[in-house]
Structure formats: C-alpha cells, structure tokens
Amino acid sequence: MKLKQIILATSLVFAGSAFAADVEVLHYWTSGGEAKSAAALKQIMKDEGYDWKDFAVAGGGGENAMTALKARVISGNSPTAAQIKGPSIQEWGQEGVLANIDEAAKAGQWDSVLPKVVSDVMRYKGHYVAVPVNVHRVNWIWANPQVLKKAGVDKMPTTWDEFFIAADKIKKSGAIAVAHGGQPWQDATVFESVALGVGGADFYNKAFVKLDQSALTSPTMVKVFDTLGKVKGYIDKDAAGRDWNLATAMVINGKAGMQFMGDWAKGEFAAAGKVPGKDYLCAAAPGTAKAYTFNIDSFAMFKQKDAEAQKGQVALANAIMSPKFQSIFNLNKGSIPVRSGVSRDKFDDCAIKSMDDLAAASKTGGLVPSFAHGMAVQSSTQGALVDVIAKFMNSDMSSKDAVTALAKAAKTR
Ligand code: GAL
C-alpha cells in the first residue's frame, strides 16, 4: 500500500471513531438556569474526550422533546441518550430500544448509593437502562418579598385561606398575584399542588397513582377544582401560552407576587443572581408542608451498534452519577442530588429544606410522585388527565363537570 493510501485509510478510520465517540443527548433544558445546568454535563463529557452533540428541543415539561424522540427512534436513528423519566422508561423498555448499562451501575455501586424507589425506576426487567440526575420537588410556591411587603403580606401563606387573603392584597396593590403560563403542563403543575394541599397525600395517592374512581369522583375532588378555579382569578389575562420561565421572570422583576412551580424555578432565580431569603422566598404550597411531590429527571440510554458509542454511554452514565456533577448540576438546576455522598455545604436554604422535607416525608407517607411530570402514571393516562385540567383552566367548565371528565380520563390506557 502506498503511503498516501495508508494515510487516507488511517484518517478514515480516525474520522470514523471520532464520530462514533460523539454522544448525542436529547433534552429540553433550554431556559437560562436549565441551560447552565446542562452545560456542566457537556463540559465533563468534553473533558473526557467526548464530542457532545446537543439535541435540545425547547418546551417546558418535555412534550415537544418526546415527539422529536419518537420520530428519531422510529426512523432507526436513536440518540445516545434521552431525557426520559418515570413509567415512560418502562414504555420505552417494552419497545426493545433501550441499552443495558449494568456495567456502569455495578462499577459505581448504584444499588447502594441510590434509594431503592429510584433505582427500581431506572431498571427494565432487572437491568439498568437509565441513570437518574436529580430530585426536583414540585409542591413549591415562590414569591417576591418586596411585592409581598408592599401589599402588606407579612409571611408566606401556609393554608389556602391565607393564600387567598395574600393574593387579594397583592392584587389590590397593583401587582399580578399569581404568575402563570397557560400551557397544559403548567396548569397540571398548579393543579397537583392544589390537590395535595386540599386533599392530602392519601387522597393524592388514591386519585393520581392508583386512579381510584371513588377518590376521583369524591366531594374532595370537587373542592380541588373549586380551589383551582379561585386561583385562576388571580392570573393575568396574558398568561395563555406563556413559558414557565417568563412567569418566573415576572416574580423576579416584581411584576407578580407568587408562582406555583417546581424548583427548576430556583434555577432561574439563581441564574439572575438572586439570593433566597433576600430576593425571593420559597415555601411548600399551601397545605402541603408535610408532603413532597417528587420529580426525578433521568436519562435513558438507547441501543447503539458501535462499540465506541456504547463506551460513550457508560462514560455519560458515570459522569451523571459522579458526586462532582451531582453537586454542580443541582446547584444550577434548583434540584437536589439523587445519590448519597454529595456534600450539602454549597446548597442554599431552599435546597436544604427540600432535602430535609424529602427525608421527613418519606418516613411519614407524605412522599408522592408528580403526575404532572410523568412520575405517577403511564403517558397516555397522564395526557388524558392533563387535557381535562387544561380545559377547566381555559373555559367556564364547572367543577362537577371537570370531576366527571377527570374520572373518565383516568380510565385511558
Ligand atoms: C420538568 C423537568 C425539569 C424542568 C421542567 C421544565 O418536567 O423535570 O427538569 O426542566 O420540566 O422544563
């Protein structure tokens, strides 16, 4: 073989393996705080010699991302990993497209550093196919202390009665009481906090985990919709279609007083340089102080033919589980580490509260999965429930009609 040919052949081999060592990662972290968090993972992978191919699909809650993912998998061109969570991991497992990452799990002793409730969700038929990133709490209320002060609200509301008194005062002071984005997943995010606050953890579990018809059609559920209907009265008329981070920005800049949102909102406050306790306040949503709605982000790995790509998956999984990443990522994201062995030192008061409340709620039965964020039921059922809630938010549907529709939607499989 002539030298020129050899060089050509070798460079082709190298070109091939360089391409194979790409990790293509589908995610929907595109807001300020989210992008900063995702950047930490990109950096770690780059430091390890992998080329990060960003497959970011904008849209809070990830609905757009899931549509994009389906199209790619169906066309036989799966990304290396995708942000998938909860029962959906099982749904993708059943399609036969997920990769076994037991090797990484064994080396990293995932069985001992992860809570069993989490590691169970990451496995399909006993084998690890996904890696968890964090724990988000959904049942939060965020507030701007200056807006509260100006309105004469001296503390964060802890009950729904207190909440409506505070909301009235904020409205009277000229600010928007509740910052919200009228998108179905955001409607469902508020709804599930209202349901938890009004009905308690047992009711929540019966209705949204067990899909128990008697809980779904109970007078408590009517009260939940009544309360949600009242909350609706404190949202501004321009909320339709607004992204969640823009709603958070309204609280940050003092246009609005409060927002119901998971603690990814804290990522926005942090990215804006705001300090908890001083520039913004966090508290459990009214009536939910002893409960904790969890939402665990994770990445599922998709089968790859190429050995280099498989190595990339193991490297990605190891990076995600490393205490270093768990710390940097979660500080930016507003969530808390999912694994043990990560120092609490750098975390702020809201994160420490999340850690303590999570530990307390897991002992008292107050720990519930977020159905709005894909943790509780299969995706088709979730979609049907969310549709009803969005319809209620965008029409003059009565609470009773909403209850009937919700109970029917819960039978969707
Ligand atoms: C959640 C997700 C969070 C955050 C949020 C807004 O479902 O778990 O990580 O990104 O949506 O997109």
Short mmCIF file of C-alpha atoms and ligand atoms in Angstrom, two decimals:
data_model
loop_
_atom_site.label_atom_id
_atom_site.label_comp_id
_atom_site.label_asym_id
_atom_site.label_seq_id
_atom_site.Cartn_x
_atom_site.Cartn_y
_atom_site.Cartn_z
CA MET A 1 0.00 0.00 0.00
CA LYS A 2 1.37 3.44 -0.88
CA LEU A 3 1.89 5.91 1.97
CA LYS A 4 -0.75 8.26 0.62
CA GLN A 5 -3.25 5.40 0.62
CA ILE A 6 -2.24 4.38 4.13
CA ILE A 7 -2.72 7.94 5.40
CA LEU A 8 -6.06 8.12 3.70
CA ALA A 9 -7.17 4.78 5.16
CA THR A 10 -5.98 5.69 8.65
CA SER A 11 -7.61 9.09 8.56
CA LEU A 12 -10.86 7.43 7.53
CA VAL A 13 -10.57 5.07 10.49
CA PHE A 14 -9.93 8.00 12.81
CA ALA A 15 -12.72 10.02 11.29
CA GLY A 16 -15.00 7.04 11.89
CA SER A 17 -14.06 6.57 15.52
CA ALA A 18 -14.16 10.30 16.26
CA PHE A 19 -17.70 10.35 15.01
CA ALA A 20 -18.57 7.24 16.99
CA ALA A 21 -17.27 8.85 20.16
CA ASP A 22 -19.91 11.55 19.89
CA VAL A 23 -22.60 11.43 22.48
CA GLU A 24 -25.86 12.80 21.19
CA VAL A 25 -28.12 13.75 24.06
CA LEU A 26 -31.77 14.71 23.74
CA HIS A 27 -33.01 17.08 26.44
CA TYR A 28 -35.37 20.00 26.95
CA TRP A 29 -33.26 22.18 29.19
CA THR A 30 -33.28 25.44 27.28
CA SER A 31 -34.19 28.15 29.83
CA GLY A 32 -31.40 30.21 31.46
CA GLY A 33 -31.00 28.07 34.59
CA GLU A 34 -31.56 24.81 32.72
CA ALA A 35 -29.02 25.59 30.01
CA LYS A 36 -26.42 26.46 32.64
CA SER A 37 -27.06 23.09 34.30
CA ALA A 38 -26.83 21.14 31.04
CA ALA A 39 -23.56 22.94 30.24
CA ALA A 40 -21.97 21.25 33.28
CA LEU A 41 -22.62 17.83 31.78
CA LYS A 42 -21.37 18.87 28.35
CA GLN A 43 -18.16 20.12 29.94
CA ILE A 44 -17.50 16.92 31.89
CA MET A 45 -18.03 14.85 28.75
CA LYS A 46 -15.76 17.14 26.71
CA ASP A 47 -13.08 16.86 29.40
CA GLU A 48 -13.27 13.10 29.00
CA GLY A 49 -12.70 13.40 25.27
CA TYR A 50 -16.26 13.01 24.01
CA ASP A 51 -17.89 15.28 21.50
CA TRP A 52 -21.27 16.41 22.77
CA LYS A 53 -23.94 16.65 20.11
CA ASP A 54 -26.71 18.73 21.59
CA PHE A 55 -30.22 17.58 20.72
CA ALA A 56 -32.12 20.26 22.65
CA VAL A 57 -35.84 20.58 22.00
CA ALA A 58 -37.41 23.65 23.62
CA GLY A 59 -40.67 23.31 25.51
CA GLY A 60 -41.09 23.05 29.26
CA GLY A 61 -42.24 19.71 30.62
CA GLY A 62 -40.74 17.96 27.59
CA GLU A 63 -43.76 17.25 25.40
CA ASN A 64 -42.07 18.56 22.25
CA ALA A 65 -38.92 16.64 23.10
CA MET A 66 -40.86 13.38 23.34
CA THR A 67 -42.41 13.94 19.91
CA ALA A 68 -38.96 14.55 18.43
CA LEU A 69 -37.60 11.44 20.16
CA LYS A 70 -40.35 9.20 18.79
CA ALA A 71 -39.64 10.38 15.24
CA ARG A 72 -35.92 9.64 15.62
CA VAL A 73 -36.35 6.20 17.16
CA ILE A 74 -38.93 5.16 14.57
CA SER A 75 -36.55 6.16 11.76
CA GLY A 76 -33.90 3.89 13.30
CA ASN A 77 -31.65 6.76 14.32
CA SER A 78 -31.85 6.87 18.11
CA PRO A 79 -29.78 9.42 20.06
CA THR A 80 -27.22 8.08 22.53
CA ALA A 81 -29.35 9.14 25.48
CA ALA A 82 -32.60 10.98 26.07
CA GLN A 83 -34.21 12.76 28.99
CA ILE A 84 -36.96 10.29 29.88
CA LYS A 85 -38.36 9.58 33.29
CA GLY A 86 -40.73 7.61 35.48
CA PRO A 87 -43.04 4.99 33.97
CA SER A 88 -42.06 6.09 30.44
CA ILE A 89 -38.77 4.27 30.94
CA GLN A 90 -40.75 1.03 31.09
CA GLU A 91 -42.73 2.03 28.00
CA TRP A 92 -39.50 2.55 26.02
CA GLY A 93 -38.08 -0.65 27.50
CA GLN A 94 -41.02 -2.58 26.10
CA GLU A 95 -40.16 -1.24 22.63
CA GLY A 96 -36.85 -3.08 22.91
CA VAL A 97 -34.75 0.01 22.14
CA LEU A 98 -33.02 0.69 25.47
CA ALA A 99 -29.43 -0.28 26.22
CA ASN A 100 -28.20 -2.22 29.22
CA ILE A 101 -25.84 -0.14 31.38
CA ASP A 102 -25.39 -2.66 34.21
CA GLU A 103 -21.62 -2.37 33.76
CA ALA A 104 -21.65 1.30 34.84
CA ALA A 105 -24.15 0.60 37.62
CA LYS A 106 -22.04 -2.19 39.05
CA ALA A 107 -18.80 -0.24 38.94
CA GLY A 108 -20.47 2.79 40.51
CA GLN A 109 -22.35 0.72 43.14
CA TRP A 110 -25.62 2.36 42.17
CA ASP A 111 -27.57 -0.17 44.22
CA SER A 112 -26.07 1.19 47.39
CA VAL A 113 -25.87 4.92 46.62
CA LEU A 114 -29.39 5.29 45.20
CA PRO A 115 -32.65 4.95 47.14
CA LYS A 116 -34.39 1.72 46.06
CA VAL A 117 -37.52 3.60 44.89
CA VAL A 118 -35.28 5.43 42.45
CA SER A 119 -33.12 2.53 41.26
CA ASP A 120 -36.25 0.43 40.60
CA VAL A 121 -37.49 3.03 38.12
CA MET A 122 -34.11 3.07 36.32
CA ARG A 123 -34.30 -0.65 35.56
CA TYR A 124 -36.15 -2.53 32.88
CA LYS A 125 -36.57 -6.26 33.57
CA GLY A 126 -33.94 -6.01 36.29
CA HIS A 127 -31.29 -4.30 34.14
CA TYR A 128 -30.28 -0.67 34.42
CA VAL A 129 -31.29 1.22 31.28
CA ALA A 130 -31.39 4.76 32.68
CA VAL A 131 -29.43 6.97 35.04
CA PRO A 132 -31.02 9.48 37.46
CA VAL A 133 -29.87 13.08 37.58
CA ASN A 134 -31.63 14.79 40.46
CA VAL A 135 -34.70 15.12 42.65
CA HIS A 136 -36.99 18.06 41.94
CA ARG A 137 -39.76 18.99 44.35
CA VAL A 138 -42.90 20.21 42.63
CA ASN A 139 -45.11 21.44 45.50
CA TRP A 140 -43.50 24.84 45.96
CA ILE A 141 -44.68 28.38 45.95
CA TRP A 142 -42.17 31.12 45.07
CA ALA A 143 -42.58 34.76 45.96
CA ASN A 144 -41.04 38.20 45.66
CA PRO A 145 -40.67 39.60 49.24
CA GLN A 146 -40.74 43.22 48.04
CA VAL A 147 -44.09 42.68 46.34
CA LEU A 148 -45.45 40.95 49.45
CA LYS A 149 -44.21 43.76 51.68
CA LYS A 150 -45.71 46.47 49.52
CA ALA A 151 -49.03 44.62 49.58
CA GLY A 152 -48.95 44.24 53.36
CA VAL A 153 -48.43 40.46 53.31
CA ASP A 154 -46.10 39.67 56.21
CA LYS A 155 -45.47 35.97 55.64
CA MET A 156 -45.73 33.22 53.10
CA PRO A 157 -49.22 31.65 53.10
CA THR A 158 -49.35 28.19 54.65
CA THR A 159 -53.05 27.44 54.13
CA TRP A 160 -55.37 28.09 51.21
CA ASP A 161 -57.30 30.66 53.27
CA GLU A 162 -54.08 32.55 53.92
CA PHE A 163 -53.16 32.21 50.28
CA PHE A 164 -56.34 33.88 49.04
CA ILE A 165 -56.03 36.69 51.61
CA ALA A 166 -52.46 37.31 50.41
CA ALA A 167 -53.48 37.11 46.75
CA ASP A 168 -56.24 39.70 47.34
CA LYS A 169 -53.78 42.07 48.96
CA ILE A 170 -51.24 41.69 46.14
CA LYS A 171 -53.92 42.29 43.53
CA LYS A 172 -55.09 45.41 45.39
CA SER A 173 -51.51 46.72 45.48
CA GLY A 174 -51.46 46.71 41.68
CA ALA A 175 -49.25 43.66 41.06
CA ILE A 176 -50.28 40.36 39.48
CA ALA A 177 -50.92 37.92 42.34
CA VAL A 178 -50.09 34.67 40.52
CA ALA A 179 -47.53 34.42 37.71
CA HIS A 180 -48.55 31.59 35.43
CA GLY A 181 -48.07 30.34 31.92
CA GLY A 182 -51.18 28.94 30.28
CA GLN A 183 -49.71 25.70 28.95
CA PRO A 184 -51.31 22.35 29.83
CA TRP A 185 -48.32 21.03 31.81
CA GLN A 186 -48.15 24.23 33.86
CA ASP A 187 -51.90 24.04 34.54
CA ALA A 188 -51.37 20.47 35.77
CA THR A 189 -48.42 21.55 37.90
CA VAL A 190 -50.62 24.03 39.79
CA PHE A 191 -53.49 21.56 39.93
CA GLU A 192 -51.48 18.80 41.57
CA SER A 193 -50.25 21.14 44.30
CA VAL A 194 -53.82 22.27 44.92
CA ALA A 195 -54.97 18.62 45.06
CA LEU A 196 -52.23 17.74 47.52
CA GLY A 197 -52.97 20.78 49.68
CA VAL A 198 -56.73 20.35 49.70
CA GLY A 199 -56.92 16.54 49.86
CA GLY A 200 -53.64 15.43 51.49
CA ALA A 201 -51.15 12.74 50.47
CA ASP A 202 -53.50 9.74 50.89
CA PHE A 203 -56.14 11.31 48.71
CA TYR A 204 -53.50 12.29 46.15
CA ASN A 205 -52.12 8.75 46.00
CA LYS A 206 -55.55 7.19 45.66
CA ALA A 207 -56.60 9.57 42.90
CA PHE A 208 -53.43 10.06 40.86
CA VAL A 209 -51.36 6.95 41.47
CA LYS A 210 -53.98 4.24 41.99
CA LEU A 211 -56.51 6.07 39.78
CA ASP A 212 -59.19 5.07 42.28
CA GLN A 213 -62.59 6.08 40.93
CA SER A 214 -64.08 6.81 44.34
CA ALA A 215 -61.31 9.33 45.12
CA LEU A 216 -61.54 10.78 41.62
CA THR A 217 -65.27 11.40 41.92
CA SER A 218 -65.26 12.43 45.60
CA PRO A 219 -66.51 15.74 47.02
CA THR A 220 -62.84 16.44 47.83
CA MET A 221 -62.08 16.47 44.10
CA VAL A 222 -64.90 18.99 43.58
CA LYS A 223 -63.25 21.13 46.25
CA VAL A 224 -59.91 20.79 44.45
CA PHE A 225 -61.39 22.19 41.24
CA ASP A 226 -63.24 24.91 43.20
CA THR A 227 -59.91 25.97 44.69
CA LEU A 228 -58.14 25.83 41.32
CA GLY A 229 -60.97 27.91 39.85
CA LYS A 230 -60.36 30.53 42.53
CA VAL A 231 -56.61 30.55 41.82
CA LYS A 232 -57.46 31.17 38.16
CA GLY A 233 -58.95 34.52 39.19
CA TYR A 234 -55.53 35.81 40.22
CA ILE A 235 -53.73 35.04 36.94
CA ASP A 236 -53.32 37.86 34.39
CA LYS A 237 -55.14 37.82 31.06
CA ASP A 238 -51.94 37.46 29.01
CA ALA A 239 -50.98 34.12 30.52
CA ALA A 240 -52.05 31.98 27.54
CA GLY A 241 -49.07 30.14 26.04
CA ARG A 242 -46.52 31.91 28.26
CA ASP A 243 -43.39 29.86 29.04
CA TRP A 244 -42.83 28.99 32.69
CA ASN A 245 -39.51 30.81 32.91
CA LEU A 246 -41.16 34.02 31.70
CA ALA A 247 -43.68 33.62 34.51
CA THR A 248 -40.76 33.20 36.93
CA ALA A 249 -39.22 36.36 35.45
CA MET A 250 -42.40 38.23 36.40
CA VAL A 251 -41.78 37.27 40.04
CA ILE A 252 -38.09 38.13 39.73
CA ASN A 253 -38.77 41.64 38.38
CA GLY A 254 -41.64 42.38 40.76
CA LYS A 255 -44.45 42.37 38.21
CA ALA A 256 -46.04 39.44 40.02
CA GLY A 257 -46.07 38.26 43.62
CA MET A 258 -46.15 34.45 43.59
CA GLN A 259 -45.72 31.42 41.34
CA PHE A 260 -46.57 27.76 41.80
CA MET A 261 -43.74 25.83 40.16
CA GLY A 262 -41.28 23.04 40.76
CA ASP A 263 -37.84 24.05 41.96
CA TRP A 264 -36.42 24.34 38.46
CA ALA A 265 -37.81 27.89 39.02
CA LYS A 266 -34.99 28.32 41.54
CA GLY A 267 -32.56 27.78 38.66
CA GLU A 268 -33.99 30.94 37.07
CA PHE A 269 -33.67 32.97 40.28
CA ALA A 270 -30.11 31.70 40.67
CA ALA A 271 -29.19 32.46 37.05
CA ALA A 272 -30.48 36.01 37.62
CA GLY A 273 -28.10 36.31 40.59
CA LYS A 274 -30.91 36.34 43.16
CA VAL A 275 -30.46 35.16 46.74
CA PRO A 276 -33.07 33.05 48.56
CA GLY A 277 -34.49 34.61 51.71
CA LYS A 278 -33.49 38.07 50.45
CA ASP A 279 -34.57 38.47 46.83
CA TYR A 280 -37.06 35.60 46.72
CA LEU A 281 -38.85 33.25 49.09
CA CYS A 282 -39.66 29.57 48.81
CA ALA A 283 -42.28 27.66 50.79
CA ALA A 284 -44.27 24.48 50.42
CA ALA A 285 -47.51 25.13 48.51
CA PRO A 286 -50.40 25.90 50.90
CA GLY A 287 -51.44 22.89 52.97
CA THR A 288 -48.53 20.72 51.75
CA ALA A 289 -45.79 21.43 54.31
CA LYS A 290 -45.57 17.78 55.37
CA ALA A 291 -45.79 16.37 51.87
CA TYR A 292 -43.33 16.19 48.99
CA THR A 293 -44.20 15.77 45.32
CA PHE A 294 -41.10 14.31 43.69
CA ASN A 295 -39.99 14.59 40.09
CA ILE A 296 -36.78 12.79 39.16
CA ASP A 297 -35.05 13.63 35.91
CA SER A 298 -33.16 10.81 34.26
CA PHE A 299 -31.50 9.84 31.00
CA ALA A 300 -32.37 6.58 29.29
CA MET A 301 -29.72 5.03 27.05
CA PHE A 302 -30.67 3.86 23.57
CA LYS A 303 -29.15 0.76 21.95
CA GLN A 304 -26.12 1.61 19.81
CA LYS A 305 -24.38 -0.76 17.38
CA ASP A 306 -21.00 0.90 17.59
CA ALA A 307 -18.68 -0.19 20.45
CA GLU A 308 -17.32 3.37 20.82
CA ALA A 309 -20.81 4.73 21.17
CA GLN A 310 -21.53 2.12 23.85
CA LYS A 311 -18.42 3.27 25.69
CA GLY A 312 -19.73 6.82 25.42
CA GLN A 313 -22.93 5.75 27.15
CA VAL A 314 -21.05 4.23 30.05
CA ALA A 315 -18.94 7.40 30.32
CA LEU A 316 -22.08 9.54 30.28
CA ALA A 317 -23.74 7.42 32.96
CA ASN A 318 -20.60 7.58 35.13
CA ALA A 319 -20.39 11.35 34.69
CA ILE A 320 -24.01 11.85 35.71
CA MET A 321 -23.61 9.75 38.85
CA SER A 322 -20.35 11.39 39.92
CA PRO A 323 -20.65 13.46 43.14
CA LYS A 324 -18.91 16.32 41.32
CA PHE A 325 -21.57 16.52 38.62
CA GLN A 326 -24.44 15.93 41.07
CA SER A 327 -23.24 18.96 43.01
CA ILE A 328 -22.57 21.42 40.15
CA PHE A 329 -25.65 20.42 38.18
CA ASN A 330 -28.12 20.58 41.03
CA LEU A 331 -26.77 23.89 42.34
CA ASN A 332 -27.68 25.40 38.98
CA LYS A 333 -30.85 23.45 38.37
CA GLY A 334 -32.62 24.11 41.68
CA SER A 335 -32.96 20.40 42.42
CA ILE A 336 -31.06 18.24 44.93
CA PRO A 337 -28.66 15.32 44.36
CA VAL A 338 -30.32 11.96 43.86
CA ARG A 339 -27.43 9.89 45.22
CA SER A 340 -25.88 9.73 48.66
CA GLY A 341 -22.37 11.00 49.32
CA VAL A 342 -22.73 14.55 47.97
CA SER A 343 -21.84 17.35 50.39
CA ARG A 344 -24.67 19.69 51.43
CA ASP A 345 -22.27 22.56 52.03
CA LYS A 346 -22.86 24.68 48.94
CA PHE A 347 -26.63 24.23 48.81
CA ASP A 348 -28.91 27.13 49.77
CA ASP A 349 -31.75 27.20 52.32
CA CYS A 350 -34.45 26.15 49.84
CA ALA A 351 -32.39 23.12 48.77
CA ILE A 352 -31.67 22.17 52.38
CA LYS A 353 -35.38 22.46 53.11
CA SER A 354 -36.05 20.20 50.14
CA MET A 355 -33.53 17.63 51.45
CA ASP A 356 -34.99 17.71 54.99
CA ASP A 357 -38.60 17.65 53.84
CA LEU A 358 -37.87 14.74 51.49
CA ALA A 359 -36.37 12.72 54.33
CA ALA A 360 -39.27 13.58 56.65
CA ALA A 361 -42.00 12.91 54.08
CA SER A 362 -40.54 9.52 53.15
CA LYS A 363 -40.95 8.46 56.79
CA THR A 364 -44.49 9.76 57.26
CA GLY A 365 -46.06 8.66 53.97
CA GLY A 366 -46.13 12.19 52.59
CA LEU A 367 -43.92 11.38 49.62
CA VAL A 368 -45.92 11.34 46.37
CA PRO A 369 -44.94 11.13 42.69
CA SER A 370 -45.73 14.12 40.46
CA PHE A 371 -48.29 13.04 37.88
CA ALA A 372 -47.94 16.33 36.00
CA HIS A 373 -44.26 15.48 35.46
CA GLY A 374 -44.57 11.90 34.38
CA MET A 375 -43.77 10.18 37.67
CA ALA A 376 -47.06 8.51 38.53
CA VAL A 377 -48.95 7.00 35.62
CA GLN A 378 -48.30 5.92 32.06
CA SER A 379 -48.04 8.70 29.50
CA SER A 380 -51.40 8.11 27.79
CA THR A 381 -53.28 8.36 31.11
CA GLN A 382 -51.27 11.41 32.11
CA GLY A 383 -52.07 13.10 28.80
CA ALA A 384 -55.80 12.49 29.25
CA LEU A 385 -55.80 13.87 32.83
CA VAL A 386 -53.81 16.94 31.81
CA ASP A 387 -56.21 17.66 28.93
CA VAL A 388 -59.14 17.87 31.35
CA ILE A 389 -57.27 20.20 33.70
CA ALA A 390 -56.23 22.47 30.80
CA LYS A 391 -59.81 22.54 29.54
CA PHE A 392 -61.01 23.56 33.00
CA MET A 393 -58.41 26.34 33.13
CA ASN A 394 -59.40 27.67 29.72
CA SER A 395 -63.19 27.57 29.86
CA ASP A 396 -66.05 28.12 32.25
CA MET A 397 -66.41 24.38 32.88
CA SER A 398 -67.95 23.70 36.30
CA SER A 399 -66.04 21.81 38.99
CA LYS A 400 -68.60 19.00 38.85
CA ASP A 401 -68.23 18.58 35.09
CA ALA A 402 -64.45 18.66 35.47
CA VAL A 403 -64.63 15.88 38.07
CA THR A 404 -66.75 13.71 35.76
CA ALA A 405 -64.36 14.31 32.86
CA LEU A 406 -61.29 13.65 35.02
CA ALA A 407 -62.65 10.34 36.32
CA LYS A 408 -63.35 9.27 32.74
CA ALA A 409 -59.89 10.38 31.58
CA ALA A 410 -58.31 8.30 34.35
CA LYS A 411 -59.54 5.17 32.55
CA THR A 412 -57.45 5.98 29.46
CA ARG A 413 -54.73 3.39 28.84
C1 GAL B 1 -39.80 19.13 34.26
C2 GAL B 1 -38.39 18.62 34.33
C3 GAL B 1 -37.48 19.66 34.84
C4 GAL B 1 -37.68 21.01 34.16
C5 GAL B 1 -39.14 21.33 33.86
C6 GAL B 1 -39.36 22.47 32.89
O1 GAL B 1 -40.66 18.14 33.80
O2 GAL B 1 -38.35 17.51 35.16
O3 GAL B 1 -36.15 19.24 34.74
O4 GAL B 1 -36.90 21.08 33.06
O5 GAL B 1 -39.87 20.24 33.40
O6 GAL B 1 -38.99 22.12 31.61
#
